Amino acid sequence: MRELGRLRQVGLVALVLAGSIGGAFAVGAIGVPAVESVENRFTGVSENTTTVGTAITVSNPNPIGVSLGGTTINYTVSMNDVAMASGQKRGIALDRGNTTLQLSTRMQNGKIPAWWVSHITNGERTQVTIDADITDSLVGGRSVTLTQNREIETDMLGAFNSTETRPVNADRPFVSDPVLYINETRGSWDREGVTRSETPMEMAFDVYNPKPVPYAVSKIGYTTYMNDVRVGSGETDSEELIMPGERETIGVRNVIRNERLDEWWVTHLQRNQNTTMYIDFYLVVEGGGEQFRIDLDAIDYETAIETDIFGTKAQYPTGGDADPSGDPTAGDNSSEDSAGGTATPSDETSTDSTATPTDGTPTDGGVLDI
């Protein structure tokens, strides 16, 4: 009986103490911690997962350190409303002033296509949103939230649009080059045709025939690479007849296979968020009684894409924010992301091209420049 009485006293003291602390929070005698800032960076990437390191700075307005067992911090990183990473930390100890908590979250690379679709259909724009909130049970579940937003934008096809005239050579014995001229190129995303599995581009070439014989273009082929990862290839029947001295427009529907983008994503982070997109074109032409393939080296397209998704790349310049060559063990809390979708190019995006066309005037062959 005496032991039972002691247990009751201990329980009563605990209840009074908890009530006192909760009351102190309620009347303002003890300040409520708040989230001051959230910083994310890529800390690792493997074949299947990407690790996001998160630093959450929490301010303690009280003159002494506190240990908050009933406190929970939740955070979510989203891109165009597609959840990229999320995590949670329960029970935190805070020093006076600011305390920075390190967390680590793993994201499945298979979610990359979901973000890609949203980025393209939104005009190559992504809104990156970071939400972090701190909730404490001592004050009735009161929550303090911090939201950060940044916009990123890319222009992957802009440099393909050109009115520069470029010669097309057959590089065949007994054939006088150039056999054709490309007078103009145009390209754009078919945003209405984007699906979960594919991203189509509509590309067109204005082709001029300087020869005294007609050429029939029967096929147009393409292969698209992103950092040496082949993300699309195909061949389109054309059946365009280009008469001597005439100019015709031929087009190709270039399709990126979205299921290959998770493989590209790994290379993008390994190269410090840098990608080279390269599109190789060819024609199958019939003329002079024979059929032959012409590689369109003059209009093969190459453009560089650099991103800084979280705006922290300059702080971690080696190997992709923090050498993301494999999943690290850094961080005092690791949780598996259960949300869906991710990743993109940044607001520091730059695009250029090794084949950036400029206006030009053809020489020899009597090319019609319209």
mmCIF file of C-alpha atoms in Angstrom:
data_model
loop_
_atom_site.group_PDB
_atom_site.id
_atom_site.type_symbol
_atom_site.label_atom_id
_atom_site.label_comp_id
_atom_site.label_asym_id
_atom_site.label_seq_id
_atom_site.Cartn_x
_atom_site.Cartn_y
_atom_site.Cartn_z
ATOM 1 C CA MET A 1 0.000 0.000 0.000
ATOM 2 C CA ARG A 2 2.834 2.334 0.887
ATOM 3 C CA GLU A 3 4.471 1.611 -2.556
ATOM 4 C CA LEU A 4 1.167 2.242 -4.351
ATOM 5 C CA GLY A 5 0.869 5.577 -2.597
ATOM 6 C CA ARG A 6 4.319 6.576 -3.799
ATOM 7 C CA LEU A 7 3.447 5.680 -7.399
ATOM 8 C CA ARG A 8 0.313 7.793 -7.173
ATOM 9 C CA GLN A 9 2.346 10.719 -5.874
ATOM 10 C CA VAL A 10 4.865 10.378 -8.693
ATOM 11 C CA GLY A 11 2.069 10.231 -11.259
ATOM 12 C CA LEU A 12 0.399 13.290 -9.758
ATOM 13 C CA VAL A 13 3.654 15.233 -9.809
ATOM 14 C CA ALA A 14 4.182 14.282 -13.483
ATOM 15 C CA LEU A 15 0.673 15.451 -14.382
ATOM 16 C CA VAL A 16 1.122 18.719 -12.516
ATOM 17 C CA LEU A 17 4.500 19.284 -14.166
ATOM 18 C CA ALA A 18 3.123 18.595 -17.652
ATOM 19 C CA GLY A 19 0.187 20.864 -16.955
ATOM 20 C CA SER A 20 2.494 23.574 -15.690
ATOM 21 C CA ILE A 21 4.694 23.382 -18.797
ATOM 22 C CA GLY A 22 1.657 23.375 -21.055
ATOM 23 C CA GLY A 23 0.188 26.272 -19.138
ATOM 24 C CA ALA A 24 3.465 28.132 -19.350
ATOM 25 C CA PHE A 25 3.399 27.741 -23.150
ATOM 26 C CA ALA A 26 -0.233 28.819 -23.202
ATOM 27 C CA VAL A 27 0.299 32.042 -21.223
ATOM 28 C CA GLY A 28 3.531 32.893 -22.976
ATOM 29 C CA ALA A 29 5.877 32.260 -20.044
ATOM 30 C CA ILE A 30 7.693 29.736 -22.254
ATOM 31 C CA GLY A 31 8.042 30.647 -25.907
ATOM 32 C CA VAL A 32 6.923 28.299 -28.665
ATOM 33 C CA PRO A 33 9.747 27.121 -30.991
ATOM 34 C CA ALA A 34 9.440 28.100 -34.644
ATOM 35 C CA VAL A 35 10.919 26.964 -37.967
ATOM 36 C CA GLU A 36 13.300 29.669 -39.206
ATOM 37 C CA SER A 37 14.621 28.134 -42.427
ATOM 38 C CA VAL A 38 14.793 24.936 -44.477
ATOM 39 C CA GLU A 39 17.696 24.109 -46.787
ATOM 40 C CA ASN A 40 17.791 21.106 -49.120
ATOM 41 C CA ARG A 41 20.562 19.624 -51.220
ATOM 42 C CA PHE A 42 21.217 16.375 -53.072
ATOM 43 C CA THR A 43 23.613 14.251 -51.041
ATOM 44 C CA GLY A 44 23.557 10.958 -52.929
ATOM 45 C CA VAL A 45 22.228 9.139 -55.954
ATOM 46 C CA SER A 46 22.213 5.484 -56.939
ATOM 47 C CA GLU A 47 20.506 3.515 -59.680
ATOM 48 C CA ASN A 48 17.158 3.495 -57.892
ATOM 49 C CA THR A 49 17.178 6.230 -55.263
ATOM 50 C CA THR A 50 18.165 9.835 -54.680
ATOM 51 C CA THR A 51 19.043 11.095 -51.217
ATOM 52 C CA VAL A 52 17.960 14.580 -50.196
ATOM 53 C CA GLY A 53 19.708 16.126 -47.208
ATOM 54 C CA THR A 54 17.586 18.644 -45.311
ATOM 55 C CA ALA A 55 18.761 21.177 -42.733
ATOM 56 C CA ILE A 56 15.906 22.639 -40.671
ATOM 57 C CA THR A 57 16.769 25.549 -38.385
ATOM 58 C CA VAL A 58 14.457 25.872 -35.369
ATOM 59 C CA SER A 59 14.523 28.885 -33.053
ATOM 60 C CA ASN A 60 14.092 28.539 -29.298
ATOM 61 C CA PRO A 61 12.985 31.894 -27.815
ATOM 62 C CA ASN A 62 13.577 30.724 -24.244
ATOM 63 C CA PRO A 63 16.647 31.613 -22.120
ATOM 64 C CA ILE A 64 17.413 27.928 -21.515
ATOM 65 C CA GLY A 65 17.579 24.822 -23.682
ATOM 66 C CA VAL A 66 14.479 22.637 -23.847
ATOM 67 C CA SER A 67 13.815 19.017 -24.705
ATOM 68 C CA LEU A 68 10.485 18.620 -26.454
ATOM 69 C CA GLY A 69 9.488 14.985 -26.547
ATOM 70 C CA GLY A 70 6.020 15.809 -27.826
ATOM 71 C CA THR A 71 7.285 17.952 -30.700
ATOM 72 C CA THR A 72 7.089 16.793 -34.319
ATOM 73 C CA ILE A 73 8.647 18.443 -37.377
ATOM 74 C CA ASN A 74 7.194 17.568 -40.799
ATOM 75 C CA TYR A 75 8.542 18.756 -44.128
ATOM 76 C CA THR A 76 7.621 18.235 -47.777
ATOM 77 C CA VAL A 77 9.365 19.258 -50.997
ATOM 78 C CA SER A 78 7.040 19.528 -53.995
ATOM 79 C CA MET A 79 7.520 20.482 -57.625
ATOM 80 C CA ASN A 80 4.416 21.626 -59.508
ATOM 81 C CA ASP A 81 2.340 19.992 -56.737
ATOM 82 C CA VAL A 82 4.142 16.686 -57.321
ATOM 83 C CA ALA A 83 5.644 15.560 -53.992
ATOM 84 C CA MET A 84 9.382 15.043 -54.328
ATOM 85 C CA ALA A 85 10.489 14.219 -50.789
ATOM 86 C CA SER A 86 8.934 14.217 -47.336
ATOM 87 C CA GLY A 87 10.149 13.443 -43.855
ATOM 88 C CA GLN A 88 9.414 13.694 -40.167
ATOM 89 C CA LYS A 89 11.359 14.023 -36.915
ATOM 90 C CA ARG A 90 9.827 13.422 -33.509
ATOM 91 C CA GLY A 91 11.199 14.679 -30.216
ATOM 92 C CA ILE A 92 13.860 17.353 -30.431
ATOM 93 C CA ALA A 93 16.301 18.969 -28.027
ATOM 94 C CA LEU A 94 16.887 22.690 -28.577
ATOM 95 C CA ASP A 95 19.690 24.888 -27.304
ATOM 96 C CA ARG A 96 19.111 28.571 -26.690
ATOM 97 C CA GLY A 97 18.667 30.503 -29.931
ATOM 98 C CA ASN A 98 18.793 28.563 -33.183
ATOM 99 C CA THR A 99 19.366 24.828 -33.558
ATOM 100 C CA THR A 100 19.885 23.226 -36.973
ATOM 101 C CA LEU A 101 18.528 19.700 -37.371
ATOM 102 C CA GLN A 102 19.930 17.444 -40.089
ATOM 103 C CA LEU A 103 17.604 14.986 -41.813
ATOM 104 C CA SER A 104 18.043 12.620 -44.734
ATOM 105 C CA THR A 105 15.313 11.323 -47.026
ATOM 106 C CA ARG A 106 15.482 8.815 -49.850
ATOM 107 C CA MET A 107 13.384 9.336 -52.965
ATOM 108 C CA GLN A 108 12.618 6.712 -55.610
ATOM 109 C CA ASN A 109 14.046 7.699 -59.013
ATOM 110 C CA GLY A 110 11.048 6.065 -60.659
ATOM 111 C CA LYS A 111 9.102 9.194 -59.680
ATOM 112 C CA ILE A 112 11.111 11.392 -62.048
ATOM 113 C CA PRO A 113 8.735 10.960 -65.047
ATOM 114 C CA ALA A 114 5.809 12.377 -63.031
ATOM 115 C CA TRP A 115 7.713 15.599 -62.467
ATOM 116 C CA TRP A 116 8.954 15.719 -66.078
ATOM 117 C CA VAL A 117 5.389 15.563 -67.428
ATOM 118 C CA SER A 118 4.330 18.443 -65.168
ATOM 119 C CA HIS A 119 7.388 20.493 -66.167
ATOM 120 C CA ILE A 120 6.792 20.149 -69.918
ATOM 121 C CA THR A 121 3.009 20.658 -69.805
ATOM 122 C CA ASN A 122 3.589 23.772 -67.683
ATOM 123 C CA GLY A 123 5.718 25.366 -70.403
ATOM 124 C CA GLU A 124 9.056 24.142 -69.002
ATOM 125 C CA ARG A 125 8.354 25.819 -65.682
ATOM 126 C CA THR A 126 8.418 24.315 -62.212
ATOM 127 C CA GLN A 127 7.332 25.792 -58.898
ATOM 128 C CA VAL A 128 9.452 24.323 -56.107
ATOM 129 C CA THR A 129 7.612 24.504 -52.764
ATOM 130 C CA ILE A 130 9.105 23.562 -49.405
ATOM 131 C CA ASP A 131 6.692 23.304 -46.469
ATOM 132 C CA ALA A 132 7.944 22.716 -42.929
ATOM 133 C CA ASP A 133 5.897 22.840 -39.758
ATOM 134 C CA ILE A 134 6.552 22.221 -36.069
ATOM 135 C CA THR A 135 3.748 20.851 -33.907
ATOM 136 C CA ASP A 136 3.816 20.456 -30.115
ATOM 137 C CA SER A 137 1.358 18.370 -28.114
ATOM 138 C CA LEU A 138 1.915 20.496 -24.985
ATOM 139 C CA VAL A 139 0.062 23.393 -26.556
ATOM 140 C CA GLY A 140 -2.856 21.452 -27.916
ATOM 141 C CA GLY A 141 -1.223 20.477 -31.183
ATOM 142 C CA ARG A 142 -0.485 24.053 -32.156
ATOM 143 C CA SER A 143 1.463 24.194 -35.436
ATOM 144 C CA VAL A 144 3.860 26.812 -36.798
ATOM 145 C CA THR A 145 4.519 26.570 -40.561
ATOM 146 C CA LEU A 146 7.214 27.955 -42.845
ATOM 147 C CA THR A 147 6.718 27.858 -46.633
ATOM 148 C CA GLN A 148 9.438 28.607 -49.193
ATOM 149 C CA ASN A 149 8.845 28.982 -52.938
ATOM 150 C CA ARG A 150 11.142 29.312 -55.935
ATOM 151 C CA GLU A 151 10.467 29.054 -59.663
ATOM 152 C CA ILE A 152 12.719 27.317 -62.157
ATOM 153 C CA GLU A 153 12.539 27.471 -65.935
ATOM 154 C CA THR A 154 14.218 25.742 -68.891
ATOM 155 C CA ASP A 155 14.248 26.233 -72.663
ATOM 156 C CA MET A 156 15.435 22.979 -74.183
ATOM 157 C CA LEU A 157 14.265 23.525 -77.777
ATOM 158 C CA GLY A 158 14.573 27.285 -78.239
ATOM 159 C CA ALA A 159 17.908 27.195 -80.079
ATOM 160 C CA PHE A 160 16.562 24.674 -82.606
ATOM 161 C CA ASN A 161 14.421 27.380 -84.204
ATOM 162 C CA SER A 162 16.592 28.904 -86.917
ATOM 163 C CA THR A 163 16.505 30.473 -90.372
ATOM 164 C CA GLU A 164 20.165 29.728 -91.065
ATOM 165 C CA THR A 165 20.756 27.951 -94.397
ATOM 166 C CA ARG A 166 22.904 24.830 -94.037
ATOM 167 C CA PRO A 167 24.152 22.414 -96.709
ATOM 168 C CA VAL A 168 23.349 18.694 -96.620
ATOM 169 C CA ASN A 169 26.072 16.420 -97.984
ATOM 170 C CA ALA A 170 25.571 12.835 -99.114
ATOM 171 C CA ASP A 171 29.268 11.950 -98.741
ATOM 172 C CA ARG A 172 28.945 9.348 -101.472
ATOM 173 C CA PRO A 173 31.164 8.525 -104.464
ATOM 174 C CA PHE A 174 30.225 10.222 -107.707
ATOM 175 C CA VAL A 175 27.681 12.480 -105.965
ATOM 176 C CA SER A 176 28.235 16.224 -106.073
ATOM 177 C CA ASP A 177 27.633 17.781 -102.680
ATOM 178 C CA PRO A 178 25.624 19.448 -101.345
ATOM 179 C CA VAL A 179 22.592 17.451 -102.481
ATOM 180 C CA LEU A 180 20.107 19.507 -100.442
ATOM 181 C CA TYR A 181 19.949 22.613 -98.292
ATOM 182 C CA ILE A 182 18.119 23.086 -95.002
ATOM 183 C CA ASN A 183 16.825 26.662 -95.065
ATOM 184 C CA GLU A 184 14.912 26.671 -91.764
ATOM 185 C CA THR A 185 14.316 24.488 -88.694
ATOM 186 C CA ARG A 186 11.505 24.675 -86.143
ATOM 187 C CA GLY A 187 10.750 22.690 -83.004
ATOM 188 C CA SER A 188 8.325 22.716 -80.091
ATOM 189 C CA TRP A 189 6.873 20.407 -77.464
ATOM 190 C CA ASP A 190 3.472 18.897 -78.242
ATOM 191 C CA ARG A 191 2.145 19.650 -74.779
ATOM 192 C CA GLU A 192 -1.341 18.351 -75.521
ATOM 193 C CA GLY A 193 0.156 15.053 -76.662
ATOM 194 C CA VAL A 194 2.218 14.462 -73.496
ATOM 195 C CA THR A 195 1.230 11.300 -71.610
ATOM 196 C CA ARG A 196 2.628 9.432 -68.625
ATOM 197 C CA SER A 197 4.703 7.281 -70.984
ATOM 198 C CA GLU A 198 5.907 9.685 -73.689
ATOM 199 C CA THR A 199 6.800 13.298 -74.416
ATOM 200 C CA PRO A 200 6.513 14.258 -78.105
ATOM 201 C CA MET A 201 8.268 17.094 -79.939
ATOM 202 C CA GLU A 202 7.085 18.420 -83.291
ATOM 203 C CA MET A 203 10.077 19.258 -85.506
ATOM 204 C CA ALA A 204 10.062 20.577 -89.065
ATOM 205 C CA PHE A 205 12.705 21.334 -91.726
ATOM 206 C CA ASP A 206 12.395 23.482 -94.842
ATOM 207 C CA VAL A 207 14.432 21.603 -97.468
ATOM 208 C CA TYR A 208 15.571 23.025 -100.807
ATOM 209 C CA ASN A 209 16.676 20.904 -103.786
ATOM 210 C CA PRO A 210 19.463 22.586 -105.817
ATOM 211 C CA LYS A 211 19.868 19.673 -108.240
ATOM 212 C CA PRO A 212 18.334 19.221 -111.719
ATOM 213 C CA VAL A 213 16.684 15.950 -110.641
ATOM 214 C CA PRO A 214 13.884 15.449 -108.073
ATOM 215 C CA TYR A 215 14.525 13.860 -104.699
ATOM 216 C CA ALA A 216 11.949 11.818 -102.812
ATOM 217 C CA VAL A 217 12.394 11.839 -99.029
ATOM 218 C CA SER A 218 10.872 8.551 -97.890
ATOM 219 C CA LYS A 219 11.865 8.500 -94.207
ATOM 220 C CA ILE A 220 13.129 10.759 -91.437
ATOM 221 C CA GLY A 221 14.891 9.197 -88.469
ATOM 222 C CA TYR A 222 16.057 10.512 -85.121
ATOM 223 C CA THR A 223 17.796 9.432 -81.927
ATOM 224 C CA THR A 224 17.669 11.582 -78.781
ATOM 225 C CA TYR A 225 20.276 11.379 -76.031
ATOM 226 C CA MET A 226 20.463 13.045 -72.637
ATOM 227 C CA ASN A 227 23.952 12.618 -71.181
ATOM 228 C CA ASP A 228 24.560 9.616 -73.447
ATOM 229 C CA VAL A 229 21.358 7.958 -72.229
ATOM 230 C CA ARG A 230 19.186 7.181 -75.238
ATOM 231 C CA VAL A 231 15.770 8.491 -74.263
ATOM 232 C CA GLY A 232 14.095 8.182 -77.663
ATOM 233 C CA SER A 233 14.530 6.982 -81.241
ATOM 234 C CA GLY A 234 12.322 6.351 -84.225
ATOM 235 C CA GLU A 235 11.669 6.690 -87.925
ATOM 236 C CA THR A 236 8.814 8.498 -89.627
ATOM 237 C CA ASP A 237 7.527 7.860 -93.159
ATOM 238 C CA SER A 238 7.729 11.099 -95.118
ATOM 239 C CA GLU A 239 6.896 10.573 -98.825
ATOM 240 C CA GLU A 240 7.850 14.139 -99.715
ATOM 241 C CA LEU A 241 8.892 14.818 -103.323
ATOM 242 C CA ILE A 242 11.224 17.796 -103.700
ATOM 243 C CA MET A 243 11.376 18.976 -107.277
ATOM 244 C CA PRO A 244 14.442 20.753 -108.764
ATOM 245 C CA GLY A 245 14.645 24.336 -107.502
ATOM 246 C CA GLU A 246 11.759 23.750 -105.079
ATOM 247 C CA ARG A 247 11.497 24.001 -101.336
ATOM 248 C CA GLU A 248 9.367 21.643 -99.222
ATOM 249 C CA THR A 249 8.659 21.301 -95.524
ATOM 250 C CA ILE A 250 9.152 17.886 -93.982
ATOM 251 C CA GLY A 251 8.401 17.080 -90.384
ATOM 252 C CA VAL A 252 9.156 14.473 -87.744
ATOM 253 C CA ARG A 253 7.471 13.650 -84.457
ATOM 254 C CA ASN A 254 10.323 13.052 -82.020
ATOM 255 C CA VAL A 255 9.199 11.120 -78.936
ATOM 256 C CA ILE A 256 11.006 10.878 -75.586
ATOM 257 C CA ARG A 257 10.221 7.667 -73.681
ATOM 258 C CA ASN A 258 9.527 8.844 -70.147
ATOM 259 C CA GLU A 259 10.411 5.510 -68.547
ATOM 260 C CA ARG A 260 14.053 6.180 -69.473
ATOM 261 C CA LEU A 261 14.219 9.483 -67.626
ATOM 262 C CA ASP A 262 15.068 7.967 -64.243
ATOM 263 C CA GLU A 263 18.303 6.661 -65.768
ATOM 264 C CA TRP A 264 19.014 10.131 -67.169
ATOM 265 C CA TRP A 265 18.328 11.692 -63.763
ATOM 266 C CA VAL A 266 21.183 9.714 -62.187
ATOM 267 C CA THR A 267 23.648 11.096 -64.751
ATOM 268 C CA HIS A 268 22.268 14.616 -64.296
ATOM 269 C CA LEU A 269 23.132 14.607 -60.584
ATOM 270 C CA GLN A 270 26.448 12.832 -61.087
ATOM 271 C CA ARG A 271 27.437 15.677 -63.433
ATOM 272 C CA ASN A 272 26.588 18.359 -60.892
ATOM 273 C CA GLN A 273 23.123 18.963 -62.350
ATOM 274 C CA ASN A 274 24.382 19.317 -65.926
ATOM 275 C CA THR A 275 22.912 17.643 -69.005
ATOM 276 C CA THR A 276 23.789 17.634 -72.688
ATOM 277 C CA MET A 277 20.778 16.929 -74.894
ATOM 278 C CA TYR A 278 21.712 15.694 -78.351
ATOM 279 C CA ILE A 279 19.379 14.823 -81.258
ATOM 280 C CA ASP A 280 20.792 12.985 -84.267
ATOM 281 C CA PHE A 281 18.765 13.189 -87.525
ATOM 282 C CA TYR A 282 18.945 11.356 -90.858
ATOM 283 C CA LEU A 283 16.968 11.165 -94.112
ATOM 284 C CA VAL A 284 16.317 8.249 -96.454
ATOM 285 C CA VAL A 285 16.323 9.749 -99.958
ATOM 286 C CA GLU A 286 15.538 8.359 -103.407
ATOM 287 C CA GLY A 287 17.023 10.090 -106.413
ATOM 288 C CA GLY A 288 18.800 9.265 -109.670
ATOM 289 C CA GLY A 289 17.505 5.707 -109.550
ATOM 290 C CA GLU A 290 18.924 4.795 -106.133
ATOM 291 C CA GLN A 291 18.001 5.020 -102.450
ATOM 292 C CA PHE A 292 20.494 6.162 -99.831
ATOM 293 C CA ARG A 293 20.657 7.452 -96.266
ATOM 294 C CA ILE A 294 21.902 10.958 -95.502
ATOM 295 C CA ASP A 295 23.046 11.873 -91.994
ATOM 296 C CA LEU A 296 21.891 15.411 -91.273
ATOM 297 C CA ASP A 297 25.053 16.482 -89.471
ATOM 298 C CA ALA A 298 24.301 20.099 -90.349
ATOM 299 C CA ILE A 299 21.191 20.166 -88.180
ATOM 300 C CA ASP A 300 22.024 17.647 -85.465
ATOM 301 C CA TYR A 301 21.001 19.471 -82.316
ATOM 302 C CA GLU A 302 23.024 19.807 -79.113
ATOM 303 C CA THR A 303 22.092 21.964 -76.149
ATOM 304 C CA ALA A 304 23.332 22.244 -72.565
ATOM 305 C CA ILE A 305 20.978 22.254 -69.585
ATOM 306 C CA GLU A 306 22.247 23.291 -66.154
ATOM 307 C CA THR A 307 20.047 23.286 -63.066
ATOM 308 C CA ASP A 308 20.195 24.351 -59.438
ATOM 309 C CA ILE A 309 16.971 22.915 -58.093
ATOM 310 C CA PHE A 310 17.282 23.917 -54.440
ATOM 311 C CA GLY A 311 19.422 27.006 -54.988
ATOM 312 C CA THR A 312 22.262 25.519 -52.935
ATOM 313 C CA LYS A 313 24.553 24.134 -55.640
ATOM 314 C CA ALA A 314 27.137 26.906 -55.269
ATOM 315 C CA GLN A 315 27.587 25.914 -51.621
ATOM 316 C CA TYR A 316 28.342 22.299 -52.567
ATOM 317 C CA PRO A 317 30.215 22.561 -55.874
ATOM 318 C CA THR A 318 31.842 19.116 -55.959
ATOM 319 C CA GLY A 319 30.109 16.354 -57.865
ATOM 320 C CA GLY A 320 26.495 17.486 -57.742
ATOM 321 C CA ASP A 321 25.870 19.455 -54.537
ATOM 322 C CA ALA A 322 27.745 16.921 -52.379
ATOM 323 C CA ASP A 323 29.259 14.237 -54.585
ATOM 324 C CA PRO A 324 26.043 12.216 -55.021
ATOM 325 C CA SER A 325 27.722 9.073 -56.265
ATOM 326 C CA GLY A 326 25.929 6.826 -53.799
ATOM 327 C CA ASP A 327 23.527 6.924 -50.875
ATOM 328 C CA PRO A 328 25.251 8.530 -47.881
ATOM 329 C CA THR A 329 24.624 7.813 -44.226
ATOM 330 C CA ALA A 330 24.723 11.480 -43.256
ATOM 331 C CA GLY A 331 21.807 12.925 -41.292
ATOM 332 C CA ASP A 332 20.427 12.146 -37.857
ATOM 333 C CA ASN A 333 17.111 10.911 -39.204
ATOM 334 C CA SER A 334 16.356 9.000 -42.365
ATOM 335 C CA SER A 335 12.924 8.249 -43.762
ATOM 336 C CA GLU A 336 11.767 6.649 -47.003
ATOM 337 C CA ASP A 337 9.786 9.059 -49.147
ATOM 338 C CA SER A 338 6.304 7.777 -49.823
ATOM 339 C CA ALA A 339 5.162 10.678 -51.967
ATOM 340 C CA GLY A 340 5.210 10.782 -55.738
ATOM 341 C CA GLY A 341 7.327 12.495 -58.330
ATOM 342 C CA THR A 342 10.335 14.711 -58.623
ATOM 343 C CA ALA A 343 13.120 16.779 -59.785
ATOM 344 C CA THR A 344 13.904 19.334 -62.395
ATOM 345 C CA PRO A 345 15.983 22.046 -63.929
ATOM 346 C CA SER A 346 16.536 25.303 -62.086
ATOM 347 C CA ASP A 347 15.972 29.016 -62.068
ATOM 348 C CA GLU A 348 19.645 29.326 -63.006
ATOM 349 C CA THR A 349 18.972 27.256 -66.110
ATOM 350 C CA SER A 350 21.098 28.053 -69.106
ATOM 351 C CA THR A 351 20.760 26.681 -72.584
ATOM 352 C CA ASP A 352 23.106 26.998 -75.501
ATOM 353 C CA SER A 353 23.927 24.955 -78.546
ATOM 354 C CA THR A 354 26.976 23.834 -80.425
ATOM 355 C CA ALA A 355 24.793 24.183 -83.502
ATOM 356 C CA THR A 356 23.171 27.485 -82.655
ATOM 357 C CA PRO A 357 21.908 28.643 -86.021
ATOM 358 C CA THR A 358 22.241 32.205 -87.245
ATOM 359 C CA ASP A 359 20.915 33.738 -90.399
ATOM 360 C CA GLY A 360 23.054 32.789 -93.366
ATOM 361 C CA THR A 361 23.086 33.057 -97.122
ATOM 362 C CA PRO A 362 23.926 29.965 -99.189
ATOM 363 C CA THR A 363 26.634 29.988 -101.810
ATOM 364 C CA ASP A 364 26.818 27.913 -104.975
ATOM 365 C CA GLY A 365 24.004 25.716 -106.173
ATOM 366 C CA GLY A 366 21.496 28.517 -106.724
ATOM 367 C CA VAL A 367 19.778 27.990 -103.384
ATOM 368 C CA LEU A 368 16.427 29.666 -103.018
ATOM 369 C CA ASP A 369 16.421 31.571 -99.734
ATOM 370 C CA ILE A 370 12.828 32.514 -99.044
#
